[in-house]
Short mmCIF file of C-alpha atoms in Angstrom, two decimals:
data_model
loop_
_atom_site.label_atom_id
_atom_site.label_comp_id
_atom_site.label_asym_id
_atom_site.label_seq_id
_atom_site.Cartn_x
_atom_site.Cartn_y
_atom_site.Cartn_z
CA UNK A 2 0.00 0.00 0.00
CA UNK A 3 1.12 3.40 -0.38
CA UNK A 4 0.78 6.07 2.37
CA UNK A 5 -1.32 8.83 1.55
CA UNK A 6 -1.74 11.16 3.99
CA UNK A 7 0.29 11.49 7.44
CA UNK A 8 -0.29 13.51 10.43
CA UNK A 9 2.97 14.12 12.87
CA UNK A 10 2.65 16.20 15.70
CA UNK A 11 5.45 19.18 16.18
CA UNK A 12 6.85 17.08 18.98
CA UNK A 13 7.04 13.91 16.89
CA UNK A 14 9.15 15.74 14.35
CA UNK A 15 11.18 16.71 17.05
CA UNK A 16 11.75 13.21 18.12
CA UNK A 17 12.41 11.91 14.57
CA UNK A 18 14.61 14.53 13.96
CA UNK A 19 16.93 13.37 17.38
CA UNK A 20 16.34 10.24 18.47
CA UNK A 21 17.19 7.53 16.04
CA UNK A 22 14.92 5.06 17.98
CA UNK A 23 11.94 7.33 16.80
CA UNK A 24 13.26 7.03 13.37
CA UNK A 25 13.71 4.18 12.97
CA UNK A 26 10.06 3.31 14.56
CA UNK A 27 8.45 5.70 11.97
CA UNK A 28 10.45 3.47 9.31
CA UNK A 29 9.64 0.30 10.42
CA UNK A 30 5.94 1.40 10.46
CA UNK A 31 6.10 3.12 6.63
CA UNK A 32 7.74 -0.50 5.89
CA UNK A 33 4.35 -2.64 7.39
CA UNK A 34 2.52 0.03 5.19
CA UNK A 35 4.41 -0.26 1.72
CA UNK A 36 5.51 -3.97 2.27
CA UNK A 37 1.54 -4.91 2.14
CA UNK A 38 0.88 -5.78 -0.96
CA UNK A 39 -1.48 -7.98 -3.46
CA UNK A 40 -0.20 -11.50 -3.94
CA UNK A 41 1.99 -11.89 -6.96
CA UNK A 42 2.21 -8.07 -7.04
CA UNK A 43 4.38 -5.41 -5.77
CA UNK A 44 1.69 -3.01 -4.86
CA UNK A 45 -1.58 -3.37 -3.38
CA UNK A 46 -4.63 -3.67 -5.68
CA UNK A 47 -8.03 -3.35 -4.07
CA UNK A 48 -10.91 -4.93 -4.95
CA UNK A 49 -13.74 -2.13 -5.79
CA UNK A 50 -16.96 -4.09 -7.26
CA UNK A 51 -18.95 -2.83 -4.62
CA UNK A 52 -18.96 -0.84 -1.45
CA UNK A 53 -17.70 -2.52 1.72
CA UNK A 54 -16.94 -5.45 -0.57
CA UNK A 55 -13.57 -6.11 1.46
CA UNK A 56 -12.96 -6.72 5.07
CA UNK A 57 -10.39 -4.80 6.60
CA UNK A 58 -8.82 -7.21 8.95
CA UNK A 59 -6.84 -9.04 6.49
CA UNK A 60 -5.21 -5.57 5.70
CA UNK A 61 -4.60 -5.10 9.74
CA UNK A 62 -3.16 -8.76 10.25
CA UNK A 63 -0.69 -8.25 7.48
CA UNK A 64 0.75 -4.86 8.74
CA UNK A 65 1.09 -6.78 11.95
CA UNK A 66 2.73 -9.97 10.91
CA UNK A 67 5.06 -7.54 8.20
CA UNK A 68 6.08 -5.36 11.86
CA UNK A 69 6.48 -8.82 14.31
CA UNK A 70 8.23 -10.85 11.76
CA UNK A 71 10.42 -8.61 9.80
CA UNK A 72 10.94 -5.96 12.57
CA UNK A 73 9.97 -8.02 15.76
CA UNK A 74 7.60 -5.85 17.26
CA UNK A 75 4.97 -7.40 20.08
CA UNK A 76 1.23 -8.28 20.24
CA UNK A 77 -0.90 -7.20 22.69
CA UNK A 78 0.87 -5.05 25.30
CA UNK A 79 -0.98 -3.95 28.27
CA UNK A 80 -0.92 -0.58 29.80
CA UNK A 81 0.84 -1.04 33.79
CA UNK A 82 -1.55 2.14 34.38
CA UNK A 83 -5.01 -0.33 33.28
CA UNK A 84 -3.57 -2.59 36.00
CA UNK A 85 -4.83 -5.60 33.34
CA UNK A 86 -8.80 -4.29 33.85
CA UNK A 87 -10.01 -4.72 30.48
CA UNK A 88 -12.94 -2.50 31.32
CA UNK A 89 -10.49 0.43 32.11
CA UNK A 90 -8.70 -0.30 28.40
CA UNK A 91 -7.26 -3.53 26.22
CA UNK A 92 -3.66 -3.75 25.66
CA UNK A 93 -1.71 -1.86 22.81
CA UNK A 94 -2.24 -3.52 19.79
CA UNK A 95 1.74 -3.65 18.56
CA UNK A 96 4.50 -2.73 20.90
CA UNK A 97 8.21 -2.46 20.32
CA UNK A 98 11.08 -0.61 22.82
CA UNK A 99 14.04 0.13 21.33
CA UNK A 100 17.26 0.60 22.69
CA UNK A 101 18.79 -1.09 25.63
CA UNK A 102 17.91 -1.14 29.52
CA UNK A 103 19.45 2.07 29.75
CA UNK A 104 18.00 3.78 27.57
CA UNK A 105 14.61 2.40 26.10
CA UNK A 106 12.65 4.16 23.66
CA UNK A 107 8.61 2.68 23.60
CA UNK A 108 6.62 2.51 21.10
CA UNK A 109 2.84 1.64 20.72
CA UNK A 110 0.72 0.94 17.54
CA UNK A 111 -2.93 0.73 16.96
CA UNK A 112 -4.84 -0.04 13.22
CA UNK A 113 -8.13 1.54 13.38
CA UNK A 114 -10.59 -1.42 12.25
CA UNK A 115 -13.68 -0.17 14.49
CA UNK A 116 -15.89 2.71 13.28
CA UNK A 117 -15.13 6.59 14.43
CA UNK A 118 -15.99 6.43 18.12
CA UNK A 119 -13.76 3.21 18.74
CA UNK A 120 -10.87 5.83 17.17
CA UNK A 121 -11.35 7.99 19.29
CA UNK A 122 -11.32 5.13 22.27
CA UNK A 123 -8.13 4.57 20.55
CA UNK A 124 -6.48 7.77 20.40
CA UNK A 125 -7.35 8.42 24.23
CA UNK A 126 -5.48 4.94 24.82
CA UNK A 127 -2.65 5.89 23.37
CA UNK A 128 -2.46 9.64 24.74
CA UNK A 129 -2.73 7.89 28.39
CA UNK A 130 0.03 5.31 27.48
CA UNK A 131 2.61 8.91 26.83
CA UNK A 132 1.00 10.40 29.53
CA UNK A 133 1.98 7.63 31.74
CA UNK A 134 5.11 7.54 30.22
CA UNK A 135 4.91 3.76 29.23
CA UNK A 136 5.19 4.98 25.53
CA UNK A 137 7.66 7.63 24.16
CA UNK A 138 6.03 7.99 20.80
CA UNK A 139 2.36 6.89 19.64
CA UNK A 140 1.23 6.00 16.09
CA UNK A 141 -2.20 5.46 14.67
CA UNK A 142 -2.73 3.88 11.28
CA UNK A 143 -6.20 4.15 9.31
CA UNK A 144 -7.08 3.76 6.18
CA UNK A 145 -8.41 7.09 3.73
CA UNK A 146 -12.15 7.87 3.05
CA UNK A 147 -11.31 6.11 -0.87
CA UNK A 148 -10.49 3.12 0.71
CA UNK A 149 -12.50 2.52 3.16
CA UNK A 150 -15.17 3.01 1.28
CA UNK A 151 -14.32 -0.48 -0.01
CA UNK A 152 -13.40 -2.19 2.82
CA UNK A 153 -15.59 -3.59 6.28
CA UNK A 154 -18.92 -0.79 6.49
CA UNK A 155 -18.50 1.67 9.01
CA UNK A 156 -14.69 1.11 9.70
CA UNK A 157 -13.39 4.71 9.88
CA UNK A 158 -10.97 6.47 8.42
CA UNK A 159 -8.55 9.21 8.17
CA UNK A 160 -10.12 11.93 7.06
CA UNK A 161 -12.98 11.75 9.58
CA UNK A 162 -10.68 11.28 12.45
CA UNK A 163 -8.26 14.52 11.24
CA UNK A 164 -10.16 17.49 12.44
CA UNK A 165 -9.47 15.95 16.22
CA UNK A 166 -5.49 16.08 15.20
CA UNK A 167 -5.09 19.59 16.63
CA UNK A 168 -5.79 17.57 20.11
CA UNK A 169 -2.31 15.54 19.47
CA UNK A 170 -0.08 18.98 19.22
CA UNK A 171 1.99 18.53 21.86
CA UNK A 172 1.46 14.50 22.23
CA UNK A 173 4.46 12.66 20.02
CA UNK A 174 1.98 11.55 18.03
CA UNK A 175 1.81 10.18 14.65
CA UNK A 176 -1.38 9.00 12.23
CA UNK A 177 -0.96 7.50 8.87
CA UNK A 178 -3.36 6.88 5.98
CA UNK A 179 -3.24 4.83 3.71
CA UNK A 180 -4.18 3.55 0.46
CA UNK A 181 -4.03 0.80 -2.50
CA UNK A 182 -1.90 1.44 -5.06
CA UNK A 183 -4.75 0.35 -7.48
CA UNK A 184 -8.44 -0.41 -7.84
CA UNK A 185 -9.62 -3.25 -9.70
CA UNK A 186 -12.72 -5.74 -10.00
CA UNK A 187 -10.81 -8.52 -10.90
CA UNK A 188 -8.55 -8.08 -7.37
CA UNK A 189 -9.40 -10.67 -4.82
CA UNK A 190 -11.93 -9.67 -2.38
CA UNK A 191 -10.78 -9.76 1.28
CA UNK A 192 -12.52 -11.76 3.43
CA UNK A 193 -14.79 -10.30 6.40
CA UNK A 194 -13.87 -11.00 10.07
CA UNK A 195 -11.13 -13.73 10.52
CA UNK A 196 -12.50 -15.87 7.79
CA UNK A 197 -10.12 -17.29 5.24
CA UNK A 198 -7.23 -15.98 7.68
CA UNK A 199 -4.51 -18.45 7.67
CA UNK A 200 -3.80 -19.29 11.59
CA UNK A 201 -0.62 -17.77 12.55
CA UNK A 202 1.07 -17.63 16.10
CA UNK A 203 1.51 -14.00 17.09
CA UNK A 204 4.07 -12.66 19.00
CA UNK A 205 2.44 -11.72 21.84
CA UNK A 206 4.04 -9.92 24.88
CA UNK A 207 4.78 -11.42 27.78
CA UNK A 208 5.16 -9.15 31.08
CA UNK A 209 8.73 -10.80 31.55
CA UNK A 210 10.31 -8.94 28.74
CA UNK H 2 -30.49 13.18 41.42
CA UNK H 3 -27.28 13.29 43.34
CA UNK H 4 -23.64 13.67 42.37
CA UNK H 5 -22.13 11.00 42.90
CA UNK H 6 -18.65 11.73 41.84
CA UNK H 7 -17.09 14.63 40.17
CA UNK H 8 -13.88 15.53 37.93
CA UNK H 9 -13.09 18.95 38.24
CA UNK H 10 -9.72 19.81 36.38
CA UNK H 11 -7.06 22.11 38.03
CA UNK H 12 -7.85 24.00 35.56
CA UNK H 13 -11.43 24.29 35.86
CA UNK H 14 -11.11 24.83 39.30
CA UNK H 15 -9.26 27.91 39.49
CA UNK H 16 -11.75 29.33 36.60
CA UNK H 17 -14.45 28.45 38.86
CA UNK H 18 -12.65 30.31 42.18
CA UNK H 19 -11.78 33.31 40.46
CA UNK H 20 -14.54 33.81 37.45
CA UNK H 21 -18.37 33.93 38.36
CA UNK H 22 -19.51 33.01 35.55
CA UNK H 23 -17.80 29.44 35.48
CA UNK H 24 -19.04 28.91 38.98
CA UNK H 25 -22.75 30.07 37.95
CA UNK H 26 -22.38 27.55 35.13
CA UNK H 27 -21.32 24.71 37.41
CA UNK H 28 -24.13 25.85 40.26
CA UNK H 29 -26.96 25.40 37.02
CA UNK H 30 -25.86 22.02 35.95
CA UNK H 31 -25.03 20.75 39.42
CA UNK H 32 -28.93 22.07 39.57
CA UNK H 33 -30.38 20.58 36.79
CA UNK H 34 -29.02 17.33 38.41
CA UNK H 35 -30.55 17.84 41.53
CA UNK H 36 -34.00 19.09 40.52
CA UNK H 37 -34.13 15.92 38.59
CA UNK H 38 -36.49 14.17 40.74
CA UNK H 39 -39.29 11.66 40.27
CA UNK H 40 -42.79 13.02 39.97
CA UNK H 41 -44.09 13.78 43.34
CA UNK H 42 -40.89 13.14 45.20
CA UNK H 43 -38.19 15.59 46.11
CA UNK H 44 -35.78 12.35 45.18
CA UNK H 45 -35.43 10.59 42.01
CA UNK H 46 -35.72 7.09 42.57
CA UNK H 47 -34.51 4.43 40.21
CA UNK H 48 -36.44 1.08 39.40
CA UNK H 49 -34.25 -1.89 39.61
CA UNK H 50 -36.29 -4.54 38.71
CA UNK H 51 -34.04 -5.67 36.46
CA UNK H 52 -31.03 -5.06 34.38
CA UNK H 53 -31.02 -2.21 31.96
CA UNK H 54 -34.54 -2.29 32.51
CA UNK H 55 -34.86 1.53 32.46
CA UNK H 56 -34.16 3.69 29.27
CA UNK H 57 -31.80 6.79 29.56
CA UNK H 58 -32.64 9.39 27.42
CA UNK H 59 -35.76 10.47 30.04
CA UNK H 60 -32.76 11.14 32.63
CA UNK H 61 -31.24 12.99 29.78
CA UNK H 62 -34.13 15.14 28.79
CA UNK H 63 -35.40 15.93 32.03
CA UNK H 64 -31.42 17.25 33.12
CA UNK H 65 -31.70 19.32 29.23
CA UNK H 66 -35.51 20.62 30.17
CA UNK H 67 -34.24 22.42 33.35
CA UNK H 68 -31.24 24.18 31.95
CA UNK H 69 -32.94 25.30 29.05
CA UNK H 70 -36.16 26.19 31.26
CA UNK H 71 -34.85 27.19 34.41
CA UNK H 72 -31.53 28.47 33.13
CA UNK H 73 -31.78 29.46 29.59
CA UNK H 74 -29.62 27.12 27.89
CA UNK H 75 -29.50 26.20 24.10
CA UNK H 76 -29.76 22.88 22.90
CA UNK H 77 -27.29 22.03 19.82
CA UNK H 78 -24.68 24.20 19.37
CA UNK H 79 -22.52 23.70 16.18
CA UNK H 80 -18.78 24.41 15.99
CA UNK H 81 -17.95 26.74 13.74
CA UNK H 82 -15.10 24.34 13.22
CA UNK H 83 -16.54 21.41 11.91
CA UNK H 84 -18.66 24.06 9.54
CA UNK H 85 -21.05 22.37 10.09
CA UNK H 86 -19.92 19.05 8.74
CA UNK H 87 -21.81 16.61 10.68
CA UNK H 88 -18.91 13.98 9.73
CA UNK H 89 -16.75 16.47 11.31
CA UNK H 90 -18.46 16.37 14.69
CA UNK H 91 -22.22 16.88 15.64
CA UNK H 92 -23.38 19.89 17.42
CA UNK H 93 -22.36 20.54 21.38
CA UNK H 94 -25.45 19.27 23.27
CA UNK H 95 -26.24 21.81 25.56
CA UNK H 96 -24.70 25.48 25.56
CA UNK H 97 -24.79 28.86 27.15
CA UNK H 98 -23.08 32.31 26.80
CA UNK H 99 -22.70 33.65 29.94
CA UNK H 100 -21.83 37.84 30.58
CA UNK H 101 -22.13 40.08 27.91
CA UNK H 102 -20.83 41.36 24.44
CA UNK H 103 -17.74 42.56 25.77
CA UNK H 104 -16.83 39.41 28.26
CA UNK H 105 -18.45 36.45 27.50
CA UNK H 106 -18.28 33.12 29.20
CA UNK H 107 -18.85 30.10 26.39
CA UNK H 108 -19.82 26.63 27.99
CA UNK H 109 -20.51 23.50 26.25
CA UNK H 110 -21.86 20.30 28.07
CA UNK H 111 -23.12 16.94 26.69
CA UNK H 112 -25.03 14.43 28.54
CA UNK H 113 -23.49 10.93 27.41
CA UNK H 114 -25.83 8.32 26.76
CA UNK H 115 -24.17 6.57 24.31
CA UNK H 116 -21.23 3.39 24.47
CA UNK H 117 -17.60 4.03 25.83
CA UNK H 118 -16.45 4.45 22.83
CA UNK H 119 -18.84 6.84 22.36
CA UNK H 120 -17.94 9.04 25.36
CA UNK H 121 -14.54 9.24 24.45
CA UNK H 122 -15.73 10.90 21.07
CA UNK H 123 -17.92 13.42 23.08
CA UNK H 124 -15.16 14.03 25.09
CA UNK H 125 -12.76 15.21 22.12
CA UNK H 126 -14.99 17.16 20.72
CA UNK H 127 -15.77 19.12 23.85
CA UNK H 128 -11.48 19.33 23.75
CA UNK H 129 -11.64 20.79 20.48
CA UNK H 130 -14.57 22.76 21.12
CA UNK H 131 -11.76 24.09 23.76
CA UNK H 132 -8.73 24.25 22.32
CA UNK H 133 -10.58 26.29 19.30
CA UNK H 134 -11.49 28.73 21.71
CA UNK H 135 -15.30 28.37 21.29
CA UNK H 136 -15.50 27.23 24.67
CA UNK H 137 -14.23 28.51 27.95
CA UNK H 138 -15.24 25.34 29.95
CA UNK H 139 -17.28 22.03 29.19
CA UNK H 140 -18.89 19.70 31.17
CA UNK H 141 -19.41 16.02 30.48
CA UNK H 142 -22.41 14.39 32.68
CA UNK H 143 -23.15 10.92 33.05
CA UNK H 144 -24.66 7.97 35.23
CA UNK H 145 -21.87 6.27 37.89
CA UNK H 146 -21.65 2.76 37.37
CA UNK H 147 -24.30 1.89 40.20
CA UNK H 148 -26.90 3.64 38.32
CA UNK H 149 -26.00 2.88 34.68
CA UNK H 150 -26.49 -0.89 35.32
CA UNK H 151 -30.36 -0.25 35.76
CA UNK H 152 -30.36 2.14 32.29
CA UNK H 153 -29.88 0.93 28.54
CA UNK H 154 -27.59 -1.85 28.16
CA UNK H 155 -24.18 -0.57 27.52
CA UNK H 156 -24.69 3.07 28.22
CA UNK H 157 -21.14 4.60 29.63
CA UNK H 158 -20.64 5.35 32.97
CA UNK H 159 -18.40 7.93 34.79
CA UNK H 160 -16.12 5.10 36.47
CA UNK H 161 -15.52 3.30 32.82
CA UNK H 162 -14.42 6.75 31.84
CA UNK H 163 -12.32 7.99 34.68
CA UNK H 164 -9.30 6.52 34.02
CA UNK H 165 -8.96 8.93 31.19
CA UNK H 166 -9.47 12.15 32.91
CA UNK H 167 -5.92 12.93 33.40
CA UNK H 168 -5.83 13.72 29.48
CA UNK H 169 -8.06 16.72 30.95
CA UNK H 170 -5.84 18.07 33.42
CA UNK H 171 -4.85 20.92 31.34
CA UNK H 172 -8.45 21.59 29.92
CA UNK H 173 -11.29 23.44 31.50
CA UNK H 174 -12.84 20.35 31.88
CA UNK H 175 -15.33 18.96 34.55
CA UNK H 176 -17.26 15.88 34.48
CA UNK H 177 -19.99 15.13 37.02
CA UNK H 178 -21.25 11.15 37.58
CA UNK H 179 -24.76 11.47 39.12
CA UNK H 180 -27.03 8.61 40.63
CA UNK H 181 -30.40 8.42 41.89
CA UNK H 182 -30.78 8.64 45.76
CA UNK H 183 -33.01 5.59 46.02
CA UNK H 184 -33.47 2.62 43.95
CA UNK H 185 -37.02 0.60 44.08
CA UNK H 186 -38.90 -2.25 42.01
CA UNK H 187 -41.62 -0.39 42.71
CA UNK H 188 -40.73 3.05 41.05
CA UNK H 189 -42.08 3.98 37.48
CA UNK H 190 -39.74 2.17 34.53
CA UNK H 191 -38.67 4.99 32.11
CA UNK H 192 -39.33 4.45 28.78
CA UNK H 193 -36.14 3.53 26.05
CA UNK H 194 -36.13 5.55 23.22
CA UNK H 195 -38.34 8.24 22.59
CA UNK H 196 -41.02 6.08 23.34
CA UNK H 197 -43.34 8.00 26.04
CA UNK H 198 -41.53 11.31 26.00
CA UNK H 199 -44.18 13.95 26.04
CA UNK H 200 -43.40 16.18 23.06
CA UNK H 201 -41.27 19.54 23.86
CA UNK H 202 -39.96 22.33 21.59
CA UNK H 203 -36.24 22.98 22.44
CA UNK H 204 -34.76 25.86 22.69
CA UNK H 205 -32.08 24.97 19.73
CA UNK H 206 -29.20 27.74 19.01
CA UNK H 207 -29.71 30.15 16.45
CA UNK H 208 -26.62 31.21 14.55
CA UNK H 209 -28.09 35.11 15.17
CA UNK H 210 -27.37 34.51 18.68
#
């Protein structure tokens, strides 16, 4: 996929700019974006025959496996602040820290599959996880109003999720959209939910790390 | 009603000590809690026959009827900033301008009766509504978690929410979880939905205001 839009706070460019563990996170995370691509292809071609044809987990899952296999980032870490109540919040979806013991640079990803308000549930997760100071740079990925209007009905996307941006200025905070490369009715439609999803074991993160 | 619990922002509580109209605002919704009694009792009292057996908008409308009655607020104020987009962001629930031409007092409050997800969206936009200097306080209001488990299944409640709140310690930003004083099978059931609402003419915002 290609990445179409991109929001980064003032203080994430600051961060980028300095810390090479912040670069090299925004890298690895453009990499999970641009690596996913169509079968047999070296871009990613959409299936547009109707609306909400797709479903958008298959998109997620590949991001994921492209940023725990290739970059060996982590599944599923929970926040030491949500003292493991679900009710209070779930875990981050995709966790990395760089760096060594003495000086560990955190990371926390979330892909927006749920529809506008779960983004925003989202967002506030990952705000608390800086404020807390259990992440030193947040990133958000969605997908843009063209595609979504293709994939899983009601998932949300970039654009409607921008105009609450100005509440990330001073939060290292980073969103990307994205997009397929192409559009075609002859692409293979993605399957809804976690059918057709080949069972993988995912690298999930284990409080002894 | 009764409050419960209450989030009151450092923020908001200096405005409050030092600027009469913030603490004139917080005395009318604290009010519009309180008057919110059952007919022909000074209390409001809950029926807890069963699980979400009561609906919440009644508890909503009732709190909206006595600051727009008793206290002249507006119902559904747009942001100028979502120009009036509705994908943007809906309008602010409640609103008043307090003082005059020269020195006025902007406060936006909603009255949450939707999913958690669905309170962290009305609690961004409230935070832009803030940050884009059309408001100069807001005020979230909803059921604690004692009273929310007699009201429409999956409504928020303030304790689901609270772990957030520190994303509002810089934000004139106060959030007020109310209950009712006494809880009895016997009480009247309110009515989900609309259904049973006697019909009302709002007093909606005007953009000549």
């Amino acid at each position: 996929m290609k990445i179409a839009k991109t929001y980064t706070s003032e203080v994430a460019k600051s961060l980028i700019d300095c810390n090479f563990f912040a670069k090299q996170a925004f890298y690895e995370v453009e990499q999970s974006i641009k690596n996913n691509v169509t079968l047999h292809h070296n871009i990613f071609i959409l299936n547009n025959s109707a609306k909400n044809c797709n479903g958008v987990v298959p998109v997620k899952e590949k991001c994921y496996e492209i940023l725990e296999e290739q970059f060996h980032w982590f599944r599923e870490k929970p926040l030491v602040y949500f003292q493991d109540d679900a009710q209070k919040g779930g875990p981050i979806d995709v966790y990395k820290e760089f760096g060594s013991d003495t000086d560990i640079f955190k990371v926390g990803l979330e892909f927006e599959t749920g529809n506008i308000s779960s983004a925003h549930r989202s967002l506030n997760k990952l705000c608390v996880g800086i404020k807390k100071q259990e992440l030193n740079m947040a990133i958000l990925m969605m997908p843009v109003k063209r595609m979504s209007f293709y994939l899983t009905d009601r998932v949300s996307n970039y654009e409607e999720l921008e105009p609450y941006f100005l509440l990330l200025d001073n939060v290292p905070f980073i969103v990307f959209g994205f997009d397929a490369e192409e559009y075609s009715p002859d692409a293979p439609i993605l399957p809804k939910g976690k059918d057709g999803m080949s069972p993988r074991t995912i690298r999930k993160w284990q409080s002894v790390h």
